[in-house]
mmCIF file of C-alpha atoms in Angstrom:
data_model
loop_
_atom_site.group_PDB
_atom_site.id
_atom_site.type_symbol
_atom_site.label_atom_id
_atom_site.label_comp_id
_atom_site.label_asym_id
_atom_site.label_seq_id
_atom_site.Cartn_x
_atom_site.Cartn_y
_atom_site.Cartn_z
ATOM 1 C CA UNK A 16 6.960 12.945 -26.133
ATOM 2 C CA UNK A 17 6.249 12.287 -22.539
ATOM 3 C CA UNK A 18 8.436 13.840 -20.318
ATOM 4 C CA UNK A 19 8.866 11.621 -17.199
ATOM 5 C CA UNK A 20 10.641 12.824 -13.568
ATOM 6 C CA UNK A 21 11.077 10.327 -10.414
ATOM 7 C CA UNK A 22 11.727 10.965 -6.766
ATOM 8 C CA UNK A 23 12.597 8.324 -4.325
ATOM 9 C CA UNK A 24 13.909 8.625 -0.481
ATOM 10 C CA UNK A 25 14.493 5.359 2.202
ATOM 11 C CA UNK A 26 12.382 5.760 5.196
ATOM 12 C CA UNK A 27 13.201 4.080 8.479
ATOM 13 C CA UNK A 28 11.772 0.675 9.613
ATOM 14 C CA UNK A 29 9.583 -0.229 12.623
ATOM 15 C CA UNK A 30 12.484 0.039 14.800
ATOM 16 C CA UNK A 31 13.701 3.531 14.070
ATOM 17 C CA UNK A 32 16.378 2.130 12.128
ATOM 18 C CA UNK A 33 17.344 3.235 8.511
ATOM 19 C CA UNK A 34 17.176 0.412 6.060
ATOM 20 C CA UNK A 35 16.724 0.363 1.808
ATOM 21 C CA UNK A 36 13.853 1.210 0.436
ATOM 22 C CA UNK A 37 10.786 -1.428 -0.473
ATOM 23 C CA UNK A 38 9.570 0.691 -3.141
ATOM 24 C CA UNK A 39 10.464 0.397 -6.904
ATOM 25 C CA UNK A 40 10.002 2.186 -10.033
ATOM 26 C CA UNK A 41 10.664 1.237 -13.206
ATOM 27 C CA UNK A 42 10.135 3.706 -16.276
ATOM 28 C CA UNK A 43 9.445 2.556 -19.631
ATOM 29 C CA UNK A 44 9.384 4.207 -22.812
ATOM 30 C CA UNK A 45 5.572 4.812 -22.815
ATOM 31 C CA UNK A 46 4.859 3.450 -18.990
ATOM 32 C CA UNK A 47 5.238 3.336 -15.755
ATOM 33 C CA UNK A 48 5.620 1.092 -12.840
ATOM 34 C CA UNK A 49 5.413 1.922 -9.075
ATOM 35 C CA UNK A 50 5.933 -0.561 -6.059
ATOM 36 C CA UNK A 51 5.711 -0.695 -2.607
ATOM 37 C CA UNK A 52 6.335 -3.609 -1.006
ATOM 38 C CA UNK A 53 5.606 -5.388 2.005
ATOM 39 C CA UNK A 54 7.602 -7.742 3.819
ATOM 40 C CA UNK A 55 6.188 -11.252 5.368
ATOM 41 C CA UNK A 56 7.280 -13.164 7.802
ATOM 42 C CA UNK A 57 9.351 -15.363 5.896
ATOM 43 C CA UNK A 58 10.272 -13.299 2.549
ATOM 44 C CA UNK A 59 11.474 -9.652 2.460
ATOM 45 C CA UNK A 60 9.577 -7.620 0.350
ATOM 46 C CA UNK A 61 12.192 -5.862 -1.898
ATOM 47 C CA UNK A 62 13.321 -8.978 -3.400
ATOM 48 C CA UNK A 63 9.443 -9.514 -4.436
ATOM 49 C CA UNK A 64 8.816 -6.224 -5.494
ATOM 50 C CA UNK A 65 11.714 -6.196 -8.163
ATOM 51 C CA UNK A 66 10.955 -9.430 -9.278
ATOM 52 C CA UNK A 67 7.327 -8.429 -10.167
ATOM 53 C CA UNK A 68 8.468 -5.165 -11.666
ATOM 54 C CA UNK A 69 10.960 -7.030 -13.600
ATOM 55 C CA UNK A 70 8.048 -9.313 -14.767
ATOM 56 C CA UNK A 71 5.632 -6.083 -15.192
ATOM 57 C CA UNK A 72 8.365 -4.788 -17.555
ATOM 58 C CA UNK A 73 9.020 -7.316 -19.486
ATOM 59 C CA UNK A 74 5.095 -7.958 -20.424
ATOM 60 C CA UNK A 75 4.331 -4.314 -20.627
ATOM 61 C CA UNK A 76 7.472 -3.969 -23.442
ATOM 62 C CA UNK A 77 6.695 -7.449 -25.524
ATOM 63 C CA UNK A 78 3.214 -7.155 -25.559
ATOM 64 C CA UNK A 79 1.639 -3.029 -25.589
ATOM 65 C CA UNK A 80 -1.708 -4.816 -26.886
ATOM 66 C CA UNK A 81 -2.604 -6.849 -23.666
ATOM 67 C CA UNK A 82 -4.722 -5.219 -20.982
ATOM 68 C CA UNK A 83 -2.917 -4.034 -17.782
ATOM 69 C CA UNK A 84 -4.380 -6.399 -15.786
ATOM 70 C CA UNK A 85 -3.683 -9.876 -17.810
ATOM 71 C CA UNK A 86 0.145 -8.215 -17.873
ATOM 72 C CA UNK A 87 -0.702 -8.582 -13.971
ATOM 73 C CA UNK A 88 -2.085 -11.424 -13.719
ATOM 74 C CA UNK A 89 0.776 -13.246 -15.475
ATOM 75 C CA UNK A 90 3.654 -11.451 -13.573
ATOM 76 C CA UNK A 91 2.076 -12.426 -9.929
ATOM 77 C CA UNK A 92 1.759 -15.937 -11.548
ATOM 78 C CA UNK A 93 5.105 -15.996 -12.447
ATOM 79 C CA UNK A 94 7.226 -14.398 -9.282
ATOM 80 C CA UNK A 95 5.397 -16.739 -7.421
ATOM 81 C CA UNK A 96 6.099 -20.243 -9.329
ATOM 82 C CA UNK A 97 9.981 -18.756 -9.506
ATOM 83 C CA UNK A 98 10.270 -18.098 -5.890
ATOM 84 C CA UNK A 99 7.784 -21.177 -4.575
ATOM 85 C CA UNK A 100 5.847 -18.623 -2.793
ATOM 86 C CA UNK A 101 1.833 -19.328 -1.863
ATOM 87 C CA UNK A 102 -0.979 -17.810 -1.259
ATOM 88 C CA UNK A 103 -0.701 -16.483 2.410
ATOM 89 C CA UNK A 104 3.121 -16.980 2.723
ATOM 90 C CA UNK A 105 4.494 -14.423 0.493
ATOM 91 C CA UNK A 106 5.528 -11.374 0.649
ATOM 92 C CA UNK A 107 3.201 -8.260 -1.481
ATOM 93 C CA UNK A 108 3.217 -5.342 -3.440
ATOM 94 C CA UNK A 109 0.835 -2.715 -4.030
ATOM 95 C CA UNK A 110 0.728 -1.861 -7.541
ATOM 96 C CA UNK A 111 0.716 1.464 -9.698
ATOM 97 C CA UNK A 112 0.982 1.028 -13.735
ATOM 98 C CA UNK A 113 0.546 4.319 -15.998
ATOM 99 C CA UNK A 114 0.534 3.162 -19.976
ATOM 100 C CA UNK A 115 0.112 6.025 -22.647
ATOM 101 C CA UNK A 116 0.432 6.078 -26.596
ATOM 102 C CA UNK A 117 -1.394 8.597 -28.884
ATOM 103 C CA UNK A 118 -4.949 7.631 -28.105
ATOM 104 C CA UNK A 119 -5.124 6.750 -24.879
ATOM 105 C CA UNK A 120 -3.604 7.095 -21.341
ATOM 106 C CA UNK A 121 -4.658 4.152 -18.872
ATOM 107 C CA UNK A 122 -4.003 3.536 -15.341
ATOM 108 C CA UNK A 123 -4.075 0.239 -12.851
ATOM 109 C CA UNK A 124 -4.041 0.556 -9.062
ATOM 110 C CA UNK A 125 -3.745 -2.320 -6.607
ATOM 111 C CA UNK A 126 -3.885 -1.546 -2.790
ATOM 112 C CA UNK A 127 -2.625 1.914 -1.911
ATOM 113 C CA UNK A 128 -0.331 3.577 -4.591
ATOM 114 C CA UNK A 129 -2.742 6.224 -6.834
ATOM 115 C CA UNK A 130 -2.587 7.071 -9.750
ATOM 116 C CA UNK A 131 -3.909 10.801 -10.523
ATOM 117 C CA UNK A 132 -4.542 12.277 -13.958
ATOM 118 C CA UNK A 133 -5.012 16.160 -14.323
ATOM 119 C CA UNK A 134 -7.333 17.421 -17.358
ATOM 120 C CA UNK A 135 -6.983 20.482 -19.704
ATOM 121 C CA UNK A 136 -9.821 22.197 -17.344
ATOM 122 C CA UNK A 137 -7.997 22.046 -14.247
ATOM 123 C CA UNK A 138 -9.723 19.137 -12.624
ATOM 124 C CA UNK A 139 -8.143 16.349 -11.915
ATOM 125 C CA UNK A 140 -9.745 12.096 -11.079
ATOM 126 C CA UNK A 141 -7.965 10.373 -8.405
ATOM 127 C CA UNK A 142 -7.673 6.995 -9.233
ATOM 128 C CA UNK A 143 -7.327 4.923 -6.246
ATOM 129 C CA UNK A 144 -7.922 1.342 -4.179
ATOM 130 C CA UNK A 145 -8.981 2.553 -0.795
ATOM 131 C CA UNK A 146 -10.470 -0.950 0.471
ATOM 132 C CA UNK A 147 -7.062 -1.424 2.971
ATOM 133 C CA UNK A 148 -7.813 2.337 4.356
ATOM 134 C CA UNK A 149 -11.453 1.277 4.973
ATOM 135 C CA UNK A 150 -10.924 -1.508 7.323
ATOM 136 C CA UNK A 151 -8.927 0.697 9.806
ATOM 137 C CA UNK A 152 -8.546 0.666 12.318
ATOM 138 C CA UNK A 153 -7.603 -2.925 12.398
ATOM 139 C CA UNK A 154 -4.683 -5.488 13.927
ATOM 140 C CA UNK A 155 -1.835 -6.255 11.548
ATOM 141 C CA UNK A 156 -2.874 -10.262 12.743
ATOM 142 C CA UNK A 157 -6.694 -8.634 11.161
ATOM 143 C CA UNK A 158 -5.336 -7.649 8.080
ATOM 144 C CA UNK A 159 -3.238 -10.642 7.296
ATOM 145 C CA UNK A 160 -6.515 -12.678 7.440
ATOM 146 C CA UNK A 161 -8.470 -10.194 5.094
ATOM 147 C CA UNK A 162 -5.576 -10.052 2.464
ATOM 148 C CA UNK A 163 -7.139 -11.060 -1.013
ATOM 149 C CA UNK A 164 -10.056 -12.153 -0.041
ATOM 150 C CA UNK A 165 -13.717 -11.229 -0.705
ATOM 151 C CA UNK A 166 -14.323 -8.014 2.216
ATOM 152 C CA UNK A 167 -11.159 -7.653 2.625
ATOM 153 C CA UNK A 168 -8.739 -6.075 0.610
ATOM 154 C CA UNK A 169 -6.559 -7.113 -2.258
ATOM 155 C CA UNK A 170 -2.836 -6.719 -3.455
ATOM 156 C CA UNK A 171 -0.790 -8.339 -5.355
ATOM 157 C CA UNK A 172 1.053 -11.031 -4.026
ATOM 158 C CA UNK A 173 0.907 -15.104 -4.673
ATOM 159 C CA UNK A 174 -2.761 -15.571 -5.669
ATOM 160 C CA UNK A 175 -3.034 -14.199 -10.062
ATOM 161 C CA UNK A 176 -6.613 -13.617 -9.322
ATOM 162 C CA UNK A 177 -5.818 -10.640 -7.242
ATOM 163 C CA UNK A 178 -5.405 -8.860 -10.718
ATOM 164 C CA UNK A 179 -8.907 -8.974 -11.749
ATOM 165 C CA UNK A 180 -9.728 -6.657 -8.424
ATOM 166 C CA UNK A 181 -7.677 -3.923 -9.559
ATOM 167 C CA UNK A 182 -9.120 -0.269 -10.080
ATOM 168 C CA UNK A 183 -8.487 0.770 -13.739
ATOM 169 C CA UNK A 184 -9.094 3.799 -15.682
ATOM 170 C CA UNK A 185 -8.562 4.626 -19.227
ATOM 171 C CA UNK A 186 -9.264 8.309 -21.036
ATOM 172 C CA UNK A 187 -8.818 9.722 -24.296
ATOM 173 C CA UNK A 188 -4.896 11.371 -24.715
ATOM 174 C CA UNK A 189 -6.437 14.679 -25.271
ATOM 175 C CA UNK A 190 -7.918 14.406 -22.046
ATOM 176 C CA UNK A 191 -5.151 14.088 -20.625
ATOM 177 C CA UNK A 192 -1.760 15.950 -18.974
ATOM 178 C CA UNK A 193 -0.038 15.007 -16.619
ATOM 179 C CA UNK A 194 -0.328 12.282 -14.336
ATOM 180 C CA UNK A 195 1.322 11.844 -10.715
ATOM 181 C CA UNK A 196 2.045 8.047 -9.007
ATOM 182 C CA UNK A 197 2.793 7.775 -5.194
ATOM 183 C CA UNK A 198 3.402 5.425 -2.956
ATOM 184 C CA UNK A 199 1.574 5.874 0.390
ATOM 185 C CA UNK A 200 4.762 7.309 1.986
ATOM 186 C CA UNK A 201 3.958 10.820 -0.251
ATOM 187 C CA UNK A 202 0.083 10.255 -0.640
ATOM 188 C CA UNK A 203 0.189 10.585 3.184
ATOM 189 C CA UNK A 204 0.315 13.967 2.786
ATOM 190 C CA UNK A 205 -2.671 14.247 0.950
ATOM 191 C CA UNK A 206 -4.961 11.394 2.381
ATOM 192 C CA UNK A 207 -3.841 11.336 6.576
ATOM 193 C CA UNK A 208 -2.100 14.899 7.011
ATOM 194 C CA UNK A 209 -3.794 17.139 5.316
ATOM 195 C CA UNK A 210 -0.743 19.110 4.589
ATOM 196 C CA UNK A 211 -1.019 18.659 0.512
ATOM 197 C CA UNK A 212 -4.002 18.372 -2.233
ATOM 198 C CA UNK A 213 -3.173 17.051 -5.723
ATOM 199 C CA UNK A 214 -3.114 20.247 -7.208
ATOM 200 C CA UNK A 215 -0.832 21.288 -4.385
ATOM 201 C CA UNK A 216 1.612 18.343 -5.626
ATOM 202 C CA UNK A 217 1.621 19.301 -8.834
ATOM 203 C CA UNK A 218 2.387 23.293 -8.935
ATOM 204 C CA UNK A 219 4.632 22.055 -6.704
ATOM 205 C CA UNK A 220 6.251 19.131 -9.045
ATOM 206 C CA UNK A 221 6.029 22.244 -11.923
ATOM 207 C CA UNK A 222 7.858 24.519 -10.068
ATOM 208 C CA UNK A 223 10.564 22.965 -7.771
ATOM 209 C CA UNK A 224 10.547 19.527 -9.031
ATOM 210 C CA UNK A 225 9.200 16.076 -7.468
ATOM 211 C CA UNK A 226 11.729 15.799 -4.442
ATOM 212 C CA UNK A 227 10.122 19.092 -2.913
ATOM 213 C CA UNK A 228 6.687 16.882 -2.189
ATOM 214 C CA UNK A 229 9.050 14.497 -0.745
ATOM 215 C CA UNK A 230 10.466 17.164 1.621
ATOM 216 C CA UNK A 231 6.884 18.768 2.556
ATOM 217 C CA UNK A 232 5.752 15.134 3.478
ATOM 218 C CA UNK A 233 8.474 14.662 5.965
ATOM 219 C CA UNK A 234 8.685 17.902 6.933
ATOM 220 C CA UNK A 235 5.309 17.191 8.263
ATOM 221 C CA UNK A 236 6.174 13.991 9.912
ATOM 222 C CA UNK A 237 9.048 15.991 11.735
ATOM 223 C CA UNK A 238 6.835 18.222 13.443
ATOM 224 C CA UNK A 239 4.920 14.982 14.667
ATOM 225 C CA UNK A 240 7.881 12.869 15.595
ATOM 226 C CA UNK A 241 5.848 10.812 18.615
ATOM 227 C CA UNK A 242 3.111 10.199 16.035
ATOM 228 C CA UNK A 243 0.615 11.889 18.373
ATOM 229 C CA UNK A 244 -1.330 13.506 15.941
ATOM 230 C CA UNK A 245 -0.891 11.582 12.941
ATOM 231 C CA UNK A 246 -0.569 7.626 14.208
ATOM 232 C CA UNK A 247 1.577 5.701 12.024
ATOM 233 C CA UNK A 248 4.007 2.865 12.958
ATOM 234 C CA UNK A 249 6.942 4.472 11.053
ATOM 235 C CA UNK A 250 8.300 7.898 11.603
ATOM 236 C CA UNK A 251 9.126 7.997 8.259
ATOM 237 C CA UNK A 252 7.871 5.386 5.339
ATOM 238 C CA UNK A 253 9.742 4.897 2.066
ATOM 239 C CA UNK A 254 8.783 7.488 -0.558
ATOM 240 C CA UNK A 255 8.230 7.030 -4.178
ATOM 241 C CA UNK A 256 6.507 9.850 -6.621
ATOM 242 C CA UNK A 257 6.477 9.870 -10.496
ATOM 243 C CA UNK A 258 5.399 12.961 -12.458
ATOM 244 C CA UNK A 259 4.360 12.430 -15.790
ATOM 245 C CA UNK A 260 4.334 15.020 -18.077
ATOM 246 C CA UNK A 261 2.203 14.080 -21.236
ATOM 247 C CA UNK A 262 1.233 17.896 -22.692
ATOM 248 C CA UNK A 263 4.609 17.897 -24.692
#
């Protein structure tokens, strides 16, 4: 049996201000899905984010046979028809799924929640959509108009097709055990700070549990509190981290 632990913490918005979370995570008996949504103009992004996980849920549970992405693919389709959103004028959701049974462990990442799997040898294979990170530095007007689009970068949001761009993995159970999910909130530590590896996360996650990477993220973030050396438009962004323990 998997053995599954989550840690979650609000950051503050754009203006300082505390507000709920945008991320979501939704455990399953033999998955897991992680959210991190992002708000449009129009649309808030926590409504859209629960409604896909809802969706993710649902498909994941009825049907274990279909591939991670057509289980996607039909939840964008169908948040979007529900809500009347479009391509463009919606909010998004980057997108972390983790799926196990006795054969096989597989992973899906859309936009900038990884997925990392540790091996029996001590390595470890990042799995992760870094095609936002590699347009910086760019406008937020710039990265509206490169949002699922060929160049640009994708996430899931209105358009189903978005699905079919996702990064995937699969490996053998045995070749796997454990597996961490973050949103970009903890991965921060790891990919802008410097402050963490993904080794680092996990003696940590072993030891002290998952909320003590939370704490060494913003305990970084507090001794940068004008953003000076690590420039970010939040002081603080939501955190969400999953631990999955599948050596049990």
């Amino acid at each position: 049996m998997a053995e599954v632990r989550v840690a979650e913490q609000a950051g503050l918005g754009a203006d300082g201000r505390a507000r709920p979370s945008e991320d979501v995570v939704v455990v399953l008996p033999s998955a897991v899905i992680l959210l991190d949504g992002a708000t449009s103009a129009t649309h808030p992004a926590g409504q859209y984010a629960v409604a896909l996980a809802a969706q993710l849920a649902g498909r994941l549970t009825a049907a274990p046979e279909v591939g991670l992405a057509d289980h996607l693919a039909g939840a964008i389709r169908a948040v979007a028809r529900h809500h009347g959103f479009t391509p463009g004028d919606s909010p998004s959701s980057t997108v972390a799924l983790a799926r196990w049974d006795e054969s096989a462990v597989e992973a899906l990442v859309l936009a900038d929640s990884p997925v990392v799997a540790f091996h029996p040898d001590g390595g470890h294979t990042v799995v992760a959509d870094t095609r936002l990170r590699d347009l910086r530095p760019v406008t937020a007007e710039q990265v509206a108009g490169l949002r699922n689009r060929p160049g640009g970068f994708w996430v899931a949001e209105a358009l189903p097709g978005a699905a079919r761009e996702a990064v995937q993995a699969r490996w053998d159970r045995a070749e796997v055990t454990d597996l961490i999910m973050a949103s970009d909130g903890v991965s921060c530590g790891v990919d802008d700070y410097g402050v963490l590896t993904w080794p680092s996360i996990l003696d940590t996650v072993r030891a002290a549990g998952p909320f003590a990477v939370l704490d060494a993220v913003r305990s970084a973030e507090e001794s940068d509190p004008d953003a000076r050396r690590w420039p970010r438009s939040k002081r603080h962004d939501d955190q969400a981290m999953v631990w999955v323990d599948l050596s049990g």
